[in-house]
């Protein structure tokens, strides 16, 4: 039997459980500091989990970005780094992997996703242009705004409702998209910014039918569609699971078909690609490629390394091939669901359906007595750390930032605390411990008070803001 498209052991045995398609070769010790030390650490960090030292953290669910465990093959690939300034052989491995699995013609490597977002935004957006997309992402929207663009959210209404069980809450609402095109004029639309899955909506997928329809609509108006492919492998899993006609198709085929309806993509390799650093931008238009290839030497590095070491590109190329294996994705999302299902059983409010990369606690449901301008999701992240040393992340009003025109907070409908699961890192027993800690914090919810922001940086404030209890 070949490695590709292999069945999981569970399927072969006719059982329903998933198990990781790997075993552990190297381990890293965990430890928990005392409650007193955690209180002190929280104070020093201004109640912001981004400002904690990782040594003060027990189980780290801050992000799935750059936190994956690499395989023995990837580590072996690191030893094959060709650290030439120009024309490294690892660049060509990466180019081939992106062309094979994503199908785009031209590749520009970048140090991570936001490096690619910077290049595409600067190259394509003219000041005053509109950029419709399926919900904002923090760094993506900021680069669009810095380039003079105006982001417009055209995601389906269900995405804003944490209790809606819609199968594809990441979908673009075609009526909303067409209304923006008609109102602003097709010439004023820089491109459609499509993400699969949608991080801020809870890791929710876009259907194949939706991307096809978006493509058709954009063709009528001659508008380009660029994909944020950061967690597109996970999106492909949901299509396989939920969309008619895709049950028997491998993840790799679904991924490639989806990308074929778009004109290019930017990528944070730190997620799906199972590496600690790396990203890329890929397009089909040769003229745009020429411009991007020229810009990358200004901001990232030569066009055959884009801010990466040769070894990083090799690990990423190998990670791409590993990431599209059906049994890998199934166990990755299976673990996220295992945690989410425990919380649902205990009637703890979370975003449903459970998404691809994380379980999102619904902080408005958790703390209905804390108004949104007192940062309920930030409060929850702080309380969880205090209770258990588990690190999560705010995805609510602090992350949303301020409207550049009015200066007011954006008040997103979703006020969430994200428990993000690194790939291939923690075990099911860790998930049990996490669920129990959340239950403890939930049981104490009525006594919990909100926070006020006492320091606010200008850009992407959630990373460095400081808070104090009210
Ligand atoms: N797009 C999406 C959907 C992302 O989730 C991220 C990063 C980026 C782009 C930017 O990529 O970090 O490599 O520069 N998300 C991380 C997170 C930070 O924790 O969700 P990057």
Coordinates of C-alpha atoms and ligand atoms in Angstrom, one line a residue:
X1 CA 0.0 0.0 0.0
X2 CA 1.3 3.4 -0.9
X3 CA 1.7 6.2 1.6
X4 CA -0.7 8.4 -0.4
X5 CA -4.4 8.2 0.2
X6 CA -3.9 5.4 2.7
X7 CA -6.9 4.5 5.0
X8 CA -6.5 5.1 8.6
X9 CA -6.2 2.1 10.8
X10 CA -9.6 2.8 12.3
X11 CA -11.2 2.7 8.8
X12 CA -9.4 -0.5 7.9
X13 CA -10.7 -2.2 11.0
X14 CA -14.2 -0.9 10.4
X15 CA -14.1 1.3 13.5
X16 CA -15.0 4.9 13.8
X17 CA -12.2 6.2 16.1
X18 CA -9.3 8.1 14.6
X19 CA -5.8 7.9 15.9
X20 CA -2.7 9.9 15.1
X21 CA -0.9 8.4 12.0
X22 CA 2.5 8.7 13.8
X23 CA 4.3 7.8 17.0
X24 CA 6.4 10.1 19.2
X25 CA 10.2 10.0 18.8
X26 CA 11.3 13.0 20.9
X27 CA 9.6 14.7 23.8
X28 CA 9.9 18.1 25.5
X29 CA 9.1 18.3 29.3
X30 CA 6.2 20.4 30.5
X31 CA 5.9 22.0 33.9
X32 CA 3.5 24.1 35.8
X33 CA 4.4 27.0 38.0
X34 CA 2.5 27.6 41.3
X35 CA -0.7 29.6 41.5
X36 CA 1.1 32.4 43.2
X37 CA 3.7 32.6 40.5
X38 CA 1.0 32.6 37.9
X39 CA -0.7 35.5 39.6
X40 CA 2.6 37.4 39.5
X41 CA 3.2 36.4 35.8
X42 CA -0.3 37.6 34.8
X43 CA 0.3 41.0 36.6
X44 CA 3.6 41.4 34.8
X45 CA 2.1 40.5 31.5
X46 CA -0.7 43.2 31.9
X47 CA -3.3 40.4 31.7
X48 CA -2.3 39.8 28.0
X49 CA -1.4 36.2 27.2
X50 CA 0.9 37.4 24.4
X51 CA 3.1 39.0 27.0
X52 CA 3.6 35.9 29.2
X53 CA 7.0 34.1 29.0
X54 CA 6.4 30.7 27.5
X55 CA 8.2 29.2 30.5
X56 CA 5.4 30.4 32.7
X57 CA 2.9 28.4 30.5
X58 CA 1.9 24.8 31.1
X59 CA -0.2 23.9 28.0
X60 CA 0.2 26.4 25.2
X61 CA -2.9 26.9 23.1
X62 CA -2.0 30.5 22.1
X63 CA -1.8 29.7 18.5
X64 CA -1.3 26.9 15.9
X65 CA 1.1 29.2 14.1
X66 CA 4.7 28.0 14.0
X67 CA 4.0 25.6 16.9
X68 CA 3.7 22.3 15.0
X69 CA 6.0 19.3 15.6
X70 CA 8.0 18.5 12.5
X71 CA 8.4 14.9 11.3
X72 CA 11.6 13.0 11.1
X73 CA 11.5 13.6 7.3
X74 CA 11.3 17.3 7.8
X75 CA 14.2 17.3 10.3
X76 CA 16.2 15.2 7.8
X77 CA 15.3 17.9 5.1
X78 CA 16.7 20.6 7.4
X79 CA 20.1 18.9 7.0
X80 CA 19.8 19.2 3.2
X81 CA 19.6 23.0 3.4
X82 CA 21.4 24.6 0.5
X83 CA 22.3 27.9 2.0
X84 CA 23.3 29.6 -1.2
X85 CA 22.2 33.3 -1.5
X86 CA 20.8 32.7 -5.0
X87 CA 19.2 29.7 -6.7
X88 CA 19.1 27.4 -3.6
X89 CA 18.0 23.9 -4.5
X90 CA 15.5 24.0 -1.7
X91 CA 13.7 26.9 -3.4
X92 CA 13.0 24.6 -6.4
X93 CA 11.7 21.9 -4.0
X94 CA 9.3 24.4 -2.6
X95 CA 8.2 25.7 -6.0
X96 CA 7.5 22.2 -7.1
X97 CA 5.5 21.4 -4.0
X98 CA 3.3 24.5 -4.4
X99 CA 2.8 23.9 -8.1
X100 CA 1.9 20.2 -7.5
X101 CA -0.4 20.6 -4.5
X102 CA -1.9 24.2 -5.0
X103 CA -1.6 24.4 -8.8
X104 CA -0.4 28.0 -9.1
X105 CA 2.2 28.9 -11.7
X106 CA 4.6 31.3 -10.0
X107 CA 6.0 31.3 -6.5
X108 CA 7.5 34.1 -4.3
X109 CA 8.7 32.8 -1.0
X110 CA 8.3 35.1 2.1
X111 CA 9.3 34.8 5.7
X112 CA 5.7 34.2 6.8
X113 CA 2.2 35.0 5.8
X114 CA 2.2 38.7 6.6
X115 CA 5.2 39.2 4.4
X116 CA 3.1 37.9 1.5
X117 CA 0.1 40.0 2.6
X118 CA 2.3 43.1 2.4
X119 CA 3.5 42.3 -1.1
X120 CA 0.1 41.5 -2.6
X121 CA -1.6 44.5 -0.9
X122 CA 1.0 46.9 -2.1
X123 CA 1.1 45.5 -5.6
X124 CA -2.6 45.3 -6.3
X125 CA -4.5 47.8 -4.1
X126 CA -4.8 51.5 -5.2
X127 CA -5.6 54.0 -2.5
X128 CA -9.4 54.2 -2.1
X129 CA -10.0 50.7 -3.5
X130 CA -12.4 48.3 -1.8
X131 CA -11.4 44.8 -0.7
X132 CA -14.4 42.6 0.0
X133 CA -13.7 39.5 2.0
X134 CA -15.1 36.7 4.1
X135 CA -14.5 38.3 7.5
X136 CA -11.4 40.2 8.4
X137 CA -8.1 38.8 9.6
X138 CA -6.0 41.1 11.8
X139 CA -2.7 41.2 9.7
X140 CA -4.5 40.8 6.4
X141 CA -6.8 43.7 6.9
X142 CA -4.0 45.9 8.3
X143 CA -1.9 45.4 5.2
X144 CA -4.9 46.1 3.0
X145 CA -5.5 49.3 5.0
X146 CA -1.9 50.4 5.0
X147 CA -2.0 50.1 1.1
X148 CA -5.0 52.5 1.1
X149 CA -7.7 49.8 0.8
X150 CA -11.0 49.6 2.5
X151 CA -12.0 46.2 3.7
X152 CA -15.7 45.2 3.5
X153 CA -17.0 42.1 5.2
X154 CA -19.2 40.1 2.9
X155 CA -19.3 36.8 4.8
X156 CA -22.6 35.0 5.3
X157 CA -24.7 36.2 8.3
X158 CA -24.5 32.8 9.9
X159 CA -20.8 33.4 10.5
X160 CA -21.6 36.0 13.1
X161 CA -23.8 33.7 15.1
X162 CA -21.8 31.3 17.3
X163 CA -24.8 29.0 17.7
X164 CA -25.7 28.6 14.0
X165 CA -24.9 25.1 12.8
X166 CA -24.6 26.0 9.1
X167 CA -22.1 23.6 7.5
X168 CA -20.1 26.4 5.6
X169 CA -20.1 29.5 7.8
X170 CA -17.1 30.8 5.9
X171 CA -19.0 31.3 2.7
X172 CA -19.2 34.6 1.0
X173 CA -22.7 36.0 0.7
X174 CA -23.0 36.6 -3.0
X175 CA -25.7 39.2 -2.7
X176 CA -23.5 41.2 -0.3
X177 CA -20.5 40.9 -2.6
X178 CA -22.5 42.0 -5.7
X179 CA -24.0 44.9 -3.8
X180 CA -20.5 46.2 -2.9
X181 CA -19.4 45.8 -6.6
X182 CA -22.5 47.7 -7.8
X183 CA -22.2 50.4 -5.2
X184 CA -18.4 51.1 -5.6
X185 CA -18.0 50.0 -9.2
X186 CA -16.0 47.0 -10.4
X187 CA -13.0 49.2 -11.2
X188 CA -12.8 50.2 -7.5
X189 CA -12.6 46.6 -6.3
X190 CA -8.9 45.7 -5.8
X191 CA -9.7 42.0 -5.5
X192 CA -11.9 39.6 -3.5
X193 CA -10.0 38.4 -0.4
X194 CA -11.2 34.9 0.2
X195 CA -9.9 32.9 3.2
X196 CA -10.4 29.1 3.8
X197 CA -11.0 28.4 6.6
X198 CA -12.1 31.6 8.3
X199 CA -10.0 32.1 11.4
X200 CA -12.0 34.8 13.2
X201 CA -15.3 33.1 12.5
X202 CA -14.0 30.0 14.4
X203 CA -12.1 28.1 11.8
X204 CA -15.2 27.8 9.6
X205 CA -15.0 26.5 6.0
X206 CA -16.0 27.7 2.6
X207 CA -17.8 25.3 0.3
X208 CA -16.7 24.4 -3.2
X209 CA -20.0 25.6 -4.5
X210 CA -19.4 29.0 -3.0
X211 CA -15.9 29.5 -4.4
X212 CA -17.2 28.4 -7.8
X213 CA -20.0 31.0 -7.6
X214 CA -17.7 33.7 -6.4
X215 CA -15.4 32.9 -9.4
X216 CA -18.4 33.1 -11.8
X217 CA -19.6 36.4 -10.3
X218 CA -16.1 37.9 -10.4
X219 CA -15.6 36.8 -14.0
X220 CA -18.7 38.8 -15.0
X221 CA -17.2 41.9 -13.5
X222 CA -13.6 41.1 -14.4
X223 CA -12.4 41.0 -10.7
X224 CA -9.7 38.9 -9.4
X225 CA -10.0 36.4 -6.5
X226 CA -7.0 35.9 -4.1
X227 CA -7.0 33.2 -1.5
X228 CA -5.7 33.2 2.0
X229 CA -4.6 29.5 1.8
X230 CA -3.2 29.4 5.4
X231 CA -5.6 26.7 6.6
X232 CA -7.0 25.6 3.2
X233 CA -6.0 21.9 3.8
X234 CA -8.4 22.0 6.8
X235 CA -11.0 23.6 4.6
X236 CA -10.6 20.8 2.1
X237 CA -11.3 18.3 4.9
X238 CA -14.7 19.9 5.7
X239 CA -15.6 19.8 2.0
X240 CA -14.8 16.1 1.9
X241 CA -16.9 15.6 5.0
X242 CA -19.9 17.8 4.2
X243 CA -20.3 18.6 0.5
X244 CA -22.1 16.3 -2.0
X245 CA -19.8 14.8 -4.6
X246 CA -16.6 15.1 -2.5
X247 CA -16.9 12.2 0.0
X248 CA -14.7 9.9 -2.1
X249 CA -12.2 12.5 -3.2
X250 CA -8.8 12.8 -1.5
X251 CA -8.0 16.0 0.4
X252 CA -5.2 16.8 -2.1
X253 CA -7.6 16.7 -5.1
X254 CA -10.1 18.9 -3.3
X255 CA -7.4 21.4 -2.3
X256 CA -6.2 21.7 -5.9
X257 CA -9.7 22.1 -7.3
X258 CA -10.5 24.8 -4.9
X259 CA -7.4 26.8 -5.7
X260 CA -8.1 26.4 -9.4
X261 CA -11.0 28.9 -9.0
X262 CA -8.7 31.6 -7.6
X263 CA -6.0 33.7 -9.3
X264 CA -3.4 33.3 -6.6
X265 CA -2.9 32.8 -2.9
X266 CA -0.9 34.0 0.1
X267 CA 0.2 31.5 2.7
X268 CA 1.3 31.3 6.3
X269 CA 3.3 28.1 6.1
X270 CA 3.4 28.2 9.9
X271 CA 0.0 26.6 10.0
X272 CA -1.0 23.9 7.4
X273 CA 2.6 23.3 6.3
X274 CA 3.8 21.9 9.7
X275 CA 6.8 24.2 10.0
X276 CA 8.0 26.7 12.5
X277 CA 8.6 29.5 10.0
X278 CA 7.8 30.3 6.4
X279 CA 5.2 31.5 3.9
X280 CA 4.7 32.3 0.2
X281 CA 2.7 34.1 -2.4
X282 CA 1.8 32.4 -5.6
X283 CA 0.0 33.8 -8.7
X284 CA -0.9 32.8 -12.2
X285 CA -0.5 36.2 -13.9
X286 CA 3.1 36.6 -15.3
X287 CA 3.1 40.4 -15.2
X288 CA 1.9 40.5 -11.5
X289 CA 4.5 37.9 -10.7
X290 CA 7.3 40.0 -12.3
X291 CA 6.3 42.9 -10.0
X292 CA 6.0 40.8 -6.9
X293 CA 9.4 39.1 -7.6
X294 CA 10.9 42.6 -7.9
X295 CA 9.2 43.8 -4.7
X296 CA 10.3 40.8 -2.6
X297 CA 14.0 41.7 -2.9
X298 CA 13.2 45.1 -1.3
X299 CA 11.3 43.8 1.7
X300 CA 12.1 40.1 2.3
X301 CA 15.2 38.9 0.4
X302 CA 16.2 37.6 -3.0
X303 CA 13.3 35.9 -4.9
X304 CA 14.8 32.4 -4.3
X305 CA 14.7 32.7 -0.5
X306 CA 12.3 35.5 0.5
X307 CA 13.6 35.8 4.1
X308 CA 14.0 32.0 4.7
X309 CA 17.0 29.8 5.1
X310 CA 17.3 27.0 2.5
X311 CA 16.6 24.5 5.3
X312 CA 13.3 26.2 6.1
X313 CA 12.2 26.0 2.5
X314 CA 13.0 22.3 2.4
X315 CA 11.1 21.5 5.6
X316 CA 8.2 23.4 4.2
X317 CA 8.2 21.5 0.9
X318 CA 8.2 18.2 2.8
X319 CA 5.5 19.5 5.2
X320 CA 3.2 20.4 2.2
X321 CA 3.2 16.8 1.0
X322 CA 2.6 15.5 4.6
X323 CA -0.2 18.0 5.3
X324 CA -2.5 16.9 2.5
X325 CA -2.5 13.2 3.6
X326 CA -6.1 12.3 4.6
X327 CA -5.2 10.5 7.7
X328 CA -3.1 13.5 9.0
X329 CA -6.0 16.0 8.5
X330 CA -8.5 13.6 10.0
X331 CA -6.6 13.1 13.2
X332 CA -5.7 16.8 13.4
X333 CA -9.3 17.9 13.2
X334 CA -10.4 14.9 15.2
X335 CA -8.3 16.1 18.2
X336 CA -9.8 19.6 18.0
X337 CA -13.3 18.1 18.0
X338 CA -12.5 15.8 20.9
X339 CA -11.8 18.9 23.0
X340 CA -14.9 20.8 21.7
X341 CA -17.2 17.8 22.2
X342 CA -16.2 17.6 25.9
X343 CA -17.1 21.2 26.4
X344 CA -20.4 20.8 24.5
X345 CA -21.2 17.9 26.8
X346 CA -20.7 20.2 29.8
X347 CA -22.9 22.9 28.2
X348 CA -20.0 25.4 28.0
X349 CA -20.7 27.9 25.3
X350 CA -18.5 27.5 22.2
X351 CA -18.7 28.3 18.5
X352 CA -20.4 25.6 16.6
X353 CA -19.8 23.7 14.4
X354 CA -16.3 23.1 15.9
X355 CA -13.8 24.5 13.4
X356 CA -10.5 23.2 12.0
X357 CA -7.7 24.6 14.1
X358 CA -9.2 25.6 17.4
X359 CA -12.1 25.5 19.8
X360 CA -13.5 29.0 20.4
X361 CA -15.1 29.8 23.7
X362 CA -18.0 32.2 23.4
X363 CA -17.0 34.8 25.9
X364 CA -20.4 36.7 25.6
X365 CA -22.1 33.5 26.6
X366 CA -19.6 32.7 29.3
X367 CA -19.7 36.2 30.9
X368 CA -23.0 37.8 30.0
X369 CA -22.5 40.3 32.8
X370 CA -19.3 41.8 31.4
X371 CA -19.9 44.4 28.7
X372 CA -17.9 44.2 25.5
X373 CA -15.9 47.3 26.3
X374 CA -14.6 45.5 29.4
X375 CA -13.0 42.8 27.2
X376 CA -14.8 39.6 28.2
X377 CA -12.7 37.4 25.9
X378 CA -9.5 38.9 27.3
X379 CA -10.8 38.4 30.8
X380 CA -11.5 34.7 30.0
X381 CA -8.0 34.1 28.6
X382 CA -6.5 35.7 31.8
X383 CA -8.7 33.6 34.1
X384 CA -7.9 30.4 32.3
X385 CA -4.2 31.1 32.7
X386 CA -4.6 32.0 36.3
X387 CA -6.5 28.8 37.1
X388 CA -4.4 26.3 35.2
X389 CA -1.4 27.8 33.4
X390 CA -3.1 27.1 30.1
X391 CA -2.5 29.8 27.5
X392 CA -5.3 30.9 25.1
X393 CA -5.9 34.0 23.0
X394 CA -8.4 36.8 22.8
X395 CA -10.4 37.0 19.5
X396 CA -12.8 39.8 20.2
X397 CA -12.9 43.5 20.7
X398 CA -9.2 43.9 21.5
X399 CA -8.2 41.9 18.3
X400 CA -10.7 43.9 16.2
X401 CA -9.0 47.2 16.9
X402 CA -10.3 50.6 15.9
X403 CA -12.1 51.9 12.8
X404 CA -9.4 54.1 11.1
X405 CA -12.1 56.7 10.1
X406 CA -13.9 57.2 13.4
X407 CA -11.3 56.0 15.9
X408 CA -13.9 54.0 17.8
X409 CA -13.4 50.3 18.8
X410 CA -14.8 47.9 16.2
X411 CA -17.3 45.8 18.2
X412 CA -17.3 42.4 16.5
X413 CA -20.4 40.3 16.9
X414 CA -18.1 37.4 18.0
X415 CA -16.3 37.9 21.3
X416 CA -14.2 34.7 21.5
X417 CA -11.4 33.1 23.4
X418 CA -9.4 30.8 21.2
X419 CA -8.0 27.5 22.3
X420 CA -5.7 26.8 19.4
X421 CA -4.4 23.3 18.9
X422 CA -0.8 23.0 17.6
X423 CA -0.4 20.2 15.1
X424 CA 1.0 16.9 16.3
X425 CA 2.1 18.3 19.6
X426 CA -0.4 17.5 22.4
X427 CA -2.2 14.3 23.4
X428 CA -5.8 13.5 24.1
X429 CA -4.9 13.5 27.8
X430 CA -3.8 17.1 27.5
X431 CA -7.2 17.9 26.0
X432 CA -8.9 16.3 29.0
X433 CA -6.9 18.5 31.3
X434 CA -7.8 21.6 29.3
X435 CA -11.5 20.8 29.3
X436 CA -11.4 20.3 33.1
X437 CA -9.7 23.7 33.6
X438 CA -12.3 25.5 31.5
X439 CA -15.0 23.8 33.5
X440 CA -13.5 25.2 36.7
X441 CA -13.3 28.7 35.2
X442 CA -16.9 28.4 34.0
X443 CA -18.1 27.4 37.4
X444 CA -16.6 30.6 38.8
X445 CA -18.0 32.8 36.1
X446 CA -20.4 34.8 38.1
X447 CA -17.7 36.3 40.4
X448 CA -15.5 37.3 37.5
X449 CA -15.0 41.0 36.7
X450 CA -13.8 42.6 33.4
X451 CA -10.7 44.5 32.4
X452 CA -9.8 47.9 31.3
X453 CA -7.1 48.7 28.7
X454 CA -4.3 50.8 30.1
X455 CA -1.8 50.7 27.2
X456 CA -2.8 50.5 23.6
X457 CA -0.2 50.2 20.7
X458 CA -1.1 51.7 17.3
X459 CA -1.0 48.6 15.2
X460 CA -2.4 45.2 16.0
X461 CA -3.0 46.3 19.5
X462 CA -3.9 42.8 20.9
X463 CA -0.3 41.6 20.7
X464 CA 1.1 44.2 23.1
X465 CA -1.8 45.9 24.9
X466 CA -1.9 45.9 28.7
X467 CA -4.9 45.6 30.9
X468 CA -5.9 45.9 34.6
X469 CA -8.8 44.5 36.5
X470 CA -11.7 46.9 36.9
Ligands
LIG1 N1 -4.0 34.7 7.5 C1 -4.5 34.0 8.5 C2 -5.9 33.4 8.3 C3 -3.9 33.8 9.7 O1 -4.4 33.0 10.6 C4 -2.6 34.3 9.8 C5 -1.8 34.2 11.1 C6 -2.0 35.1 8.8 C7 -2.8 35.2 7.6 C8 -0.7 35.8 8.9 O2 0.3 34.8 8.8 O3 1.4 34.9 11.1 O4 2.6 33.8 9.2 O5 2.3 36.3 9.3 N2 -2.4 33.8 12.2 C9 -1.8 33.5 13.4 C10 -2.8 33.1 14.4 C11 -0.9 34.6 13.9 O6 -2.4 32.9 15.6 O7 -4.0 32.9 14.0 P1 1.7 35.0 9.7

